[in-house]
Amino acid sequence: MNLTSPAIDIPILMVDDRPENLLSLEELLSNHGYELVRASSGNEALLLTLKQDFSLVLLDVQMPGMDGFETAELMRANPKTKHIPIIFVTAGMKDIKFQFKGYDAGAVDYLAKPIEPLILQSKVKIFAELYRQRREIELHKHHLEELVELRTTELSRSADELKTSNEQLLDRNRELQAIEGLLRRQVIESAETHDQLLATEEMLRVQIEEYQAAQKLLNESNTSLQTLFDVSPLAIVVSSFPAGIIREINRTFTADFGYPVDHVIGKTGVQLGLWSNFDERKRFLGLMHEQQDISGFDTEIKTFHGENRSVLLYSTLMDFRNEPCMLIVFLDVTEQKRMENQIRQTQKMDVIGQLAGGVAHDFNNMLTAILGSAELMIRHVQHDSAAMKLLGSIQKAASRSAELTGQLLAFSRKGHNNAVHVRVDTTIHEAISLLERTIDKKITLKTKLIAKNYRVTGDPALLQNALLNLGLNARDAMPEGGVITFSTINVELDSKYCESSPFSITPGQFIEISVADTGTGMTKEILQHVFEPFFTTKEVGKGTGLGLAAVYGTITDHHGCISVTSEPGVGTIFKLYLPLSIGHKNDTASSEELTRGSGGILLVDDEEILRTIGEALLEDLGYRVYLAEDGEHALEVYAREKENISLVILDMVMPRMSGKETLIRLIESSPDIRILISSGFHQEGTADELERLGAKGFLRKPYLRQELYKAVSDAIGDMK
Ligand code: ADP
Ligand code: MG
């Protein structure tokens, strides 16, 4: 520590009644770092010393009132101030007596005025140093005391802590002793129950084993349930009840209806758009509420890709992951329904076909008579132009009627099927060249005949007629013009296709003939009825509704099938499938020149009018004609005129003995006999059967002269 340390103030009290003295003292002592305090009387000095500690008092002796000596004595008398050094400053009392009095009063020194500055300064310096040292010692002491006190507090605290831990230790010890006692008791007790414990443990072990076995079984059955759920061929959904939030679906559900699992879980059927009809869902949930169980709920749902599917729903309530749920099984019956629909359609067509066939048969007989009579009459009225004109009208009307009846018969498949080999591409070209004459220039006809094999067995006239019908319909559907395309390709229809088809077709090679147009197309409703006879959307007089019915009949009669696709505003495609011929017969017979025939013909028919016409036509062709009105009569005539008869024309449908029976009997009596079957009506398969029995051919009613001539000359032709 050094003297100038600012840490310690060094206060000096100057006491004098004269301010000028104080000022001169102050001047001498300033600039030494002292704190100089003034007092102008002994009283003031006493007061100040009581308030503050001073290093030194410079005390004037002679002062009015209390003088310096008295002041010093009083300071010495007070323990608080008695240690403060006093230096008397005096002017007059240099006398030693006074000096002693001063020392008695407690002064430590004397300074006589005039004051020698150096002496004053050095004396003051000594006391200042003393004071500083004393203060330092005091501070140090104080610091030490503080330290001691601190240590003492710490010590006492540690002592307290020690005491506490000691008490705690004691407590713990007591506790331990208690526990030890307890343990001892327990050890004794457990020794007693040891056997008991062993028994319990064994029991537990058995129970755990049983539980594990049960758990294993449960796991196994859970796995097999999960497997069942997944491999089930039926789509299954588990959804909460009644909210309908889907919790689980099986793989089949995804496979059948396309919904990915992630997309479905946590959603309702409504959110997925699963229900085609929202009311159906309400009805379903209502039933679940009522009966908790539904079997065979017939409805429609939408697949992920927006397709409608017919399904039967089977549903029951169950607990699934602690939640009431519905287990819903979906049975997809779309295909079944479609088949049922088709079969119903086919059956309907069959019934209508039979009806139409029956009517057409009678019509045909009448028309044969009308046409025949008209042809014969021409010769008689050749010179009467008015009568000729009327006859022409009769012929025209009857021909038109015959055409219609022909279509009806084609539809009912009761018509006559001239089974020869037909080149489909030739038939198509012929049909197109006929169409070109009736079709507007706005319509383009195109062909794409790709099929390499195009021979089918059948009636070329009927097939051509079918193609014409399709072409004319296409024309009618394109009043503003467009394109009609005829195309062919070879296809193979396998057994799977044939079995699922409502048509009776056998697997094998087919030719597919399609007729496509870019016309108006058809709505679903129209499509459902197109093949029905008399179904037409055309104005009265423009459509008969028989065209497609005839096409349908012709194609089914040829053991083929037909399909149609159409889109309103886009167009329509009809596809015909005909089985290809195996082997090779003659192609379409070429029309021969009419030459006159010769020889005798037996004409058997129960209708008198047909016998008359037939006789006239045949005679006109050069034949000699024998007539019979029924089977028995025919047998009789044939037996008698056998030598003169080279051909029998036999009607199939006759009262009493049928045409077939007559045929059998005739062949029995003379195996070489030539018989031509004539009918407007025969059951399917009959033609083949009669051919097998020995018939030489068929003559379809109503027949024209040329047709009659051709059939007859074909049947007896190889005789010549
Ligand atoms: P018609 O031609 O006498 O009306 P069809 O049996 O030939 O009788 O046809 C029946 C109905 O089918 C037609 O009236 C028409 O509505 C519809 N149809 C047939 N072919 C087509 C086609 N190519 N485009 C549009 N509609 C057609
Ligand atoms: Mg038509």
PDB file of N, CA and C and ligand atoms in Angstrom, residues 407 469-478 515-517 519-522 526-527 529-539 542-551 564 566 571-574, ligand 1:
ATOM      1  N   GLN A 407     -89.065 -61.895 -97.661  1.00  0.00           N
ATOM      2  CA  GLN A 407     -88.271 -61.396 -96.538  1.00  0.00           C
ATOM      3  C   GLN A 407     -88.785 -61.954 -95.228  1.00  0.00           C
ATOM      4  N   ASN A 469     -80.054 -55.171 -98.153  1.00  0.00           N
ATOM      5  CA  ASN A 469     -80.815 -54.583 -97.055  1.00  0.00           C
ATOM      6  C   ASN A 469     -79.933 -53.712 -96.177  1.00  0.00           C
ATOM      7  N   LEU A 470     -78.732 -54.229 -95.867  1.00  0.00           N
ATOM      8  CA  LEU A 470     -77.816 -53.462 -95.017  1.00  0.00           C
ATOM      9  C   LEU A 470     -77.378 -52.189 -95.732  1.00  0.00           C
ATOM     10  N   GLY A 471     -77.106 -52.325 -97.028  1.00  0.00           N
ATOM     11  CA  GLY A 471     -76.672 -51.169 -97.811  1.00  0.00           C
ATOM     12  C   GLY A 471     -77.758 -50.108 -97.895  1.00  0.00           C
ATOM     13  N   LEU A 472     -79.008 -50.554 -98.103  1.00  0.00           N
ATOM     14  CA  LEU A 472     -80.110 -49.596 -98.222  1.00  0.00           C
ATOM     15  C   LEU A 472     -80.371 -48.887 -96.896  1.00  0.00           C
ATOM     16  N   ASN A 473     -80.253 -49.625 -95.816  1.00  0.00           N
ATOM     17  CA  ASN A 473     -80.412 -48.990 -94.498  1.00  0.00           C
ATOM     18  C   ASN A 473     -79.328 -47.951 -94.273  1.00  0.00           C
ATOM     19  N   ALA A 474     -78.099 -48.283 -94.683  1.00  0.00           N
ATOM     20  CA  ALA A 474     -76.996 -47.337 -94.523  1.00  0.00           C
ATOM     21  C   ALA A 474     -77.286 -46.086 -95.344  1.00  0.00           C
ATOM     22  N   ARG A 475     -77.783 -46.303 -96.554  1.00  0.00           N
ATOM     23  CA  ARG A 475     -78.138 -45.165 -97.410  1.00  0.00           C
ATOM     24  C   ARG A 475     -79.178 -44.284 -96.703  1.00  0.00           C
ATOM     25  N   ASP A 476     -80.228 -44.922 -96.151  1.00  0.00           N
ATOM     26  CA  ASP A 476     -81.289 -44.162 -95.503  1.00  0.00           C
ATOM     27  C   ASP A 476     -80.769 -43.390 -94.293  1.00  0.00           C
ATOM     28  N   ALA A 477     -79.694 -43.913 -93.685  1.00  0.00           N
ATOM     29  CA  ALA A 477     -79.159 -43.256 -92.481  1.00  0.00           C
ATOM     30  C   ALA A 477     -78.251 -42.085 -92.834  1.00  0.00           C
ATOM     31  N   MET A 478     -77.986 -41.894 -94.163  1.00  0.00           N
ATOM     32  CA  MET A 478     -77.071 -40.814 -94.541  1.00  0.00           C
ATOM     33  C   MET A 478     -77.706 -39.883 -95.574  1.00  0.00           C
ATOM     34  N   VAL A 515     -70.573 -54.139 -92.711  1.00  0.00           N
ATOM     35  CA  VAL A 515     -71.123 -53.045 -93.501  1.00  0.00           C
ATOM     36  C   VAL A 515     -71.183 -51.847 -92.562  1.00  0.00           C
ATOM     37  N   ALA A 516     -70.297 -50.869 -92.829  1.00  0.00           N
ATOM     38  CA  ALA A 516     -70.203 -49.730 -91.918  1.00  0.00           C
ATOM     39  C   ALA A 516     -70.679 -48.472 -92.627  1.00  0.00           C
ATOM     40  N   ASP A 517     -71.386 -47.616 -91.872  1.00  0.00           N
ATOM     41  CA  ASP A 517     -71.772 -46.335 -92.466  1.00  0.00           C
ATOM     42  C   ASP A 517     -71.409 -45.197 -91.533  1.00  0.00           C
ATOM     43  N   GLY A 519     -73.475 -42.704 -90.852  1.00  0.00           N
ATOM     44  CA  GLY A 519     -74.788 -42.052 -90.783  1.00  0.00           C
ATOM     45  C   GLY A 519     -75.216 -41.640 -89.392  1.00  0.00           C
ATOM     46  N   THR A 520     -76.541 -41.602 -89.232  1.00  0.00           N
ATOM     47  CA  THR A 520     -77.119 -41.062 -87.995  1.00  0.00           C
ATOM     48  C   THR A 520     -76.855 -41.910 -86.757  1.00  0.00           C
ATOM     49  N   GLY A 521     -76.633 -43.200 -86.964  1.00  0.00           N
ATOM     50  CA  GLY A 521     -76.455 -44.073 -85.807  1.00  0.00           C
ATOM     51  C   GLY A 521     -77.781 -44.341 -85.136  1.00  0.00           C
ATOM     52  N   MET A 522     -77.727 -45.154 -84.069  1.00  0.00           N
ATOM     53  CA  MET A 522     -78.974 -45.509 -83.392  1.00  0.00           C
ATOM     54  C   MET A 522     -78.828 -45.373 -81.890  1.00  0.00           C
ATOM     55  N   ILE A 526     -83.480 -48.037 -79.896  1.00  0.00           N
ATOM     56  CA  ILE A 526     -83.704 -48.511 -81.265  1.00  0.00           C
ATOM     57  C   ILE A 526     -82.934 -49.802 -81.484  1.00  0.00           C
ATOM     58  N   LEU A 527     -81.676 -49.826 -81.017  1.00  0.00           N
ATOM     59  CA  LEU A 527     -80.818 -51.004 -81.201  1.00  0.00           C
ATOM     60  C   LEU A 527     -81.483 -52.278 -80.686  1.00  0.00           C
ATOM     61  N   HIS A 529     -84.443 -53.165 -80.802  1.00  0.00           N
ATOM     62  CA  HIS A 529     -85.555 -53.682 -81.594  1.00  0.00           C
ATOM     63  C   HIS A 529     -85.265 -53.872 -83.069  1.00  0.00           C
ATOM     64  N   VAL A 530     -84.061 -53.485 -83.532  1.00  0.00           N
ATOM     65  CA  VAL A 530     -83.838 -53.427 -84.984  1.00  0.00           C
ATOM     66  C   VAL A 530     -84.177 -54.696 -85.740  1.00  0.00           C
ATOM     67  N   PHE A 531     -83.953 -55.861 -85.112  1.00  0.00           N
ATOM     68  CA  PHE A 531     -84.147 -57.100 -85.867  1.00  0.00           C
ATOM     69  C   PHE A 531     -85.596 -57.580 -85.860  1.00  0.00           C
ATOM     70  N   GLU A 532     -86.431 -56.905 -85.078  1.00  0.00           N
ATOM     71  CA  GLU A 532     -87.826 -57.344 -85.011  1.00  0.00           C
ATOM     72  C   GLU A 532     -88.549 -57.004 -86.312  1.00  0.00           C
ATOM     73  N   PRO A 533     -89.345 -57.959 -86.808  1.00  0.00           N
ATOM     74  CA  PRO A 533     -90.087 -57.653 -88.027  1.00  0.00           C
ATOM     75  C   PRO A 533     -91.083 -56.533 -87.746  1.00  0.00           C
ATOM     76  N   PHE A 534     -91.270 -55.682 -88.697  1.00  0.00           N
ATOM     77  CA  PHE A 534     -92.190 -54.549 -88.646  1.00  0.00           C
ATOM     78  C   PHE A 534     -91.710 -53.436 -87.729  1.00  0.00           C
ATOM     79  N   PHE A 535     -90.486 -53.562 -87.193  1.00  0.00           N
ATOM     80  CA  PHE A 535     -89.955 -52.428 -86.431  1.00  0.00           C
ATOM     81  C   PHE A 535     -89.289 -51.477 -87.413  1.00  0.00           C
ATOM     82  N   THR A 536     -89.818 -50.262 -87.479  1.00  0.00           N
ATOM     83  CA  THR A 536     -89.204 -49.268 -88.359  1.00  0.00           C
ATOM     84  C   THR A 536     -89.331 -47.897 -87.743  1.00  0.00           C
ATOM     85  N   THR A 537     -88.377 -47.054 -88.048  1.00  0.00           N
ATOM     86  CA  THR A 537     -88.475 -45.666 -87.595  1.00  0.00           C
ATOM     87  C   THR A 537     -88.755 -44.781 -88.801  1.00  0.00           C
ATOM     88  N   LYS A 538     -88.968 -45.432 -89.925  1.00  0.00           N
ATOM     89  CA  LYS A 538     -89.164 -44.651 -91.151  1.00  0.00           C
ATOM     90  C   LYS A 538     -90.635 -44.333 -91.379  1.00  0.00           C
ATOM     91  N   GLU A 539     -90.872 -43.314 -92.199  1.00  0.00           N
ATOM     92  CA  GLU A 539     -92.242 -42.899 -92.496  1.00  0.00           C
ATOM     93  C   GLU A 539     -93.037 -44.050 -93.112  1.00  0.00           C
ATOM     94  N   LYS A 542     -92.258 -45.761 -96.473  1.00  0.00           N
ATOM     95  CA  LYS A 542     -90.817 -45.762 -96.737  1.00  0.00           C
ATOM     96  C   LYS A 542     -90.138 -46.988 -96.150  1.00  0.00           C
ATOM     97  N   GLY A 543     -90.633 -47.429 -94.997  1.00  0.00           N
ATOM     98  CA  GLY A 543     -90.001 -48.580 -94.360  1.00  0.00           C
ATOM     99  C   GLY A 543     -91.021 -49.642 -94.043  1.00  0.00           C
ATOM    100  N   THR A 544     -90.600 -50.905 -94.167  1.00  0.00           N
ATOM    101  CA  THR A 544     -91.497 -52.013 -93.830  1.00  0.00           C
ATOM    102  C   THR A 544     -91.111 -52.607 -92.492  1.00  0.00           C
ATOM    103  N   GLY A 545     -89.879 -52.365 -92.060  1.00  0.00           N
ATOM    104  CA  GLY A 545     -89.406 -52.977 -90.823  1.00  0.00           C
ATOM    105  C   GLY A 545     -89.107 -54.444 -91.016  1.00  0.00           C
ATOM    106  N   LEU A 546     -88.960 -54.861 -92.290  1.00  0.00           N
ATOM    107  CA  LEU A 546     -88.692 -56.284 -92.520  1.00  0.00           C
ATOM    108  C   LEU A 546     -87.257 -56.548 -92.962  1.00  0.00           C
ATOM    109  N   GLY A 547     -86.547 -55.480 -93.336  1.00  0.00           N
ATOM    110  CA  GLY A 547     -85.204 -55.654 -93.889  1.00  0.00           C
ATOM    111  C   GLY A 547     -84.268 -56.391 -92.948  1.00  0.00           C
ATOM    112  N   LEU A 548     -84.092 -55.840 -91.754  1.00  0.00           N
ATOM    113  CA  LEU A 548     -83.141 -56.458 -90.826  1.00  0.00           C
ATOM    114  C   LEU A 548     -83.655 -57.788 -90.300  1.00  0.00           C
ATOM    115  N   ALA A 549     -84.986 -57.917 -90.199  1.00  0.00           N
ATOM    116  CA  ALA A 549     -85.559 -59.191 -89.777  1.00  0.00           C
ATOM    117  C   ALA A 549     -85.143 -60.268 -90.779  1.00  0.00           C
ATOM    118  N   ALA A 550     -85.189 -59.933 -92.070  1.00  0.00           N
ATOM    119  CA  ALA A 550     -84.802 -60.896 -93.101  1.00  0.00           C
ATOM    120  C   ALA A 550     -83.311 -61.200 -93.017  1.00  0.00           C
ATOM    121  N   VAL A 551     -82.510 -60.145 -92.804  1.00  0.00           N
ATOM    122  CA  VAL A 551     -81.060 -60.358 -92.679  1.00  0.00           C
ATOM    123  C   VAL A 551     -80.790 -61.328 -91.532  1.00  0.00           C
ATOM    124  N   VAL A 564     -74.353 -55.843 -84.090  1.00  0.00           N
ATOM    125  CA  VAL A 564     -74.436 -54.454 -84.533  1.00  0.00           C
ATOM    126  C   VAL A 564     -73.903 -53.542 -83.441  1.00  0.00           C
ATOM    127  N   SER A 566     -73.467 -49.283 -82.769  1.00  0.00           N
ATOM    128  CA  SER A 566     -73.904 -48.024 -83.347  1.00  0.00           C
ATOM    129  C   SER A 566     -73.750 -46.912 -82.338  1.00  0.00           C
ATOM    130  N   GLY A 571     -72.255 -43.269 -86.492  1.00  0.00           N
ATOM    131  CA  GLY A 571     -72.470 -44.271 -87.529  1.00  0.00           C
ATOM    132  C   GLY A 571     -72.780 -45.637 -86.956  1.00  0.00           C
ATOM    133  N   THR A 572     -72.866 -46.599 -87.863  1.00  0.00           N
ATOM    134  CA  THR A 572     -73.300 -47.937 -87.481  1.00  0.00           C
ATOM    135  C   THR A 572     -72.444 -48.970 -88.197  1.00  0.00           C
ATOM    136  N   ILE A 573     -72.163 -50.069 -87.516  1.00  0.00           N
ATOM    137  CA  ILE A 573     -71.482 -51.181 -88.183  1.00  0.00           C
ATOM    138  C   ILE A 573     -72.270 -52.464 -87.929  1.00  0.00           C
ATOM    139  N   PHE A 574     -72.675 -53.107 -89.000  1.00  0.00           N
ATOM    140  CA  PHE A 574     -73.279 -54.439 -88.882  1.00  0.00           C
ATOM    141  C   PHE A 574     -72.198 -55.447 -89.240  1.00  0.00           C
TER     142      PHE A 574
HETATM  143  P1  ADP B   1     -86.775 -50.425 -92.461  1.00  0.00           P
HETATM  144  O1  ADP B   1     -85.510 -50.132 -93.173  1.00  0.00           O
HETATM  145  O2  ADP B   1     -87.846 -50.838 -93.361  1.00  0.00           O
HETATM  146  O3  ADP B   1     -87.154 -49.408 -91.474  1.00  0.00           O
HETATM  147  P2  ADP B   1     -85.171 -52.443 -91.198  1.00  0.00           P
HETATM  148  O4  ADP B   1     -85.492 -53.716 -90.486  1.00  0.00           O
HETATM  149  O5  ADP B   1     -84.267 -52.548 -92.366  1.00  0.00           O
HETATM  150  O6  ADP B   1     -86.531 -51.754 -91.586  1.00  0.00           O
HETATM  151  O7  ADP B   1     -84.537 -51.455 -90.156  1.00  0.00           O
HETATM  152  C1  ADP B   1     -85.225 -51.217 -88.963  1.00  0.00           C
HETATM  153  C2  ADP B   1     -84.824 -49.907 -88.353  1.00  0.00           C
HETATM  154  O8  ADP B   1     -83.476 -49.999 -87.908  1.00  0.00           O
HETATM  155  C3  ADP B   1     -84.806 -48.726 -89.305  1.00  0.00           C
HETATM  156  O9  ADP B   1     -86.076 -48.140 -89.402  1.00  0.00           O
HETATM  157  C4  ADP B   1     -83.802 -47.808 -88.651  1.00  0.00           C
HETATM  158  O10 ADP B   1     -84.415 -47.099 -87.603  1.00  0.00           O
HETATM  159  C5  ADP B   1     -82.837 -48.761 -88.026  1.00  0.00           C
HETATM  160  N1  ADP B   1     -81.612 -48.924 -88.819  1.00  0.00           N
HETATM  161  C6  ADP B   1     -81.286 -50.005 -89.558  1.00  0.00           C
HETATM  162  N2  ADP B   1     -80.085 -49.837 -90.133  1.00  0.00           N
HETATM  163  C7  ADP B   1     -79.619 -48.629 -89.756  1.00  0.00           C
HETATM  164  C8  ADP B   1     -78.425 -47.884 -90.030  1.00  0.00           C
HETATM  165  N3  ADP B   1     -77.457 -48.353 -90.820  1.00  0.00           N
HETATM  166  N4  ADP B   1     -78.303 -46.670 -89.435  1.00  0.00           N
HETATM  167  C9  ADP B   1     -79.273 -46.189 -88.660  1.00  0.00           C
HETATM  168  N5  ADP B   1     -80.409 -46.841 -88.360  1.00  0.00           N
HETATM  169  C10 ADP B   1     -80.610 -48.038 -88.906  1.00  0.00           C
END
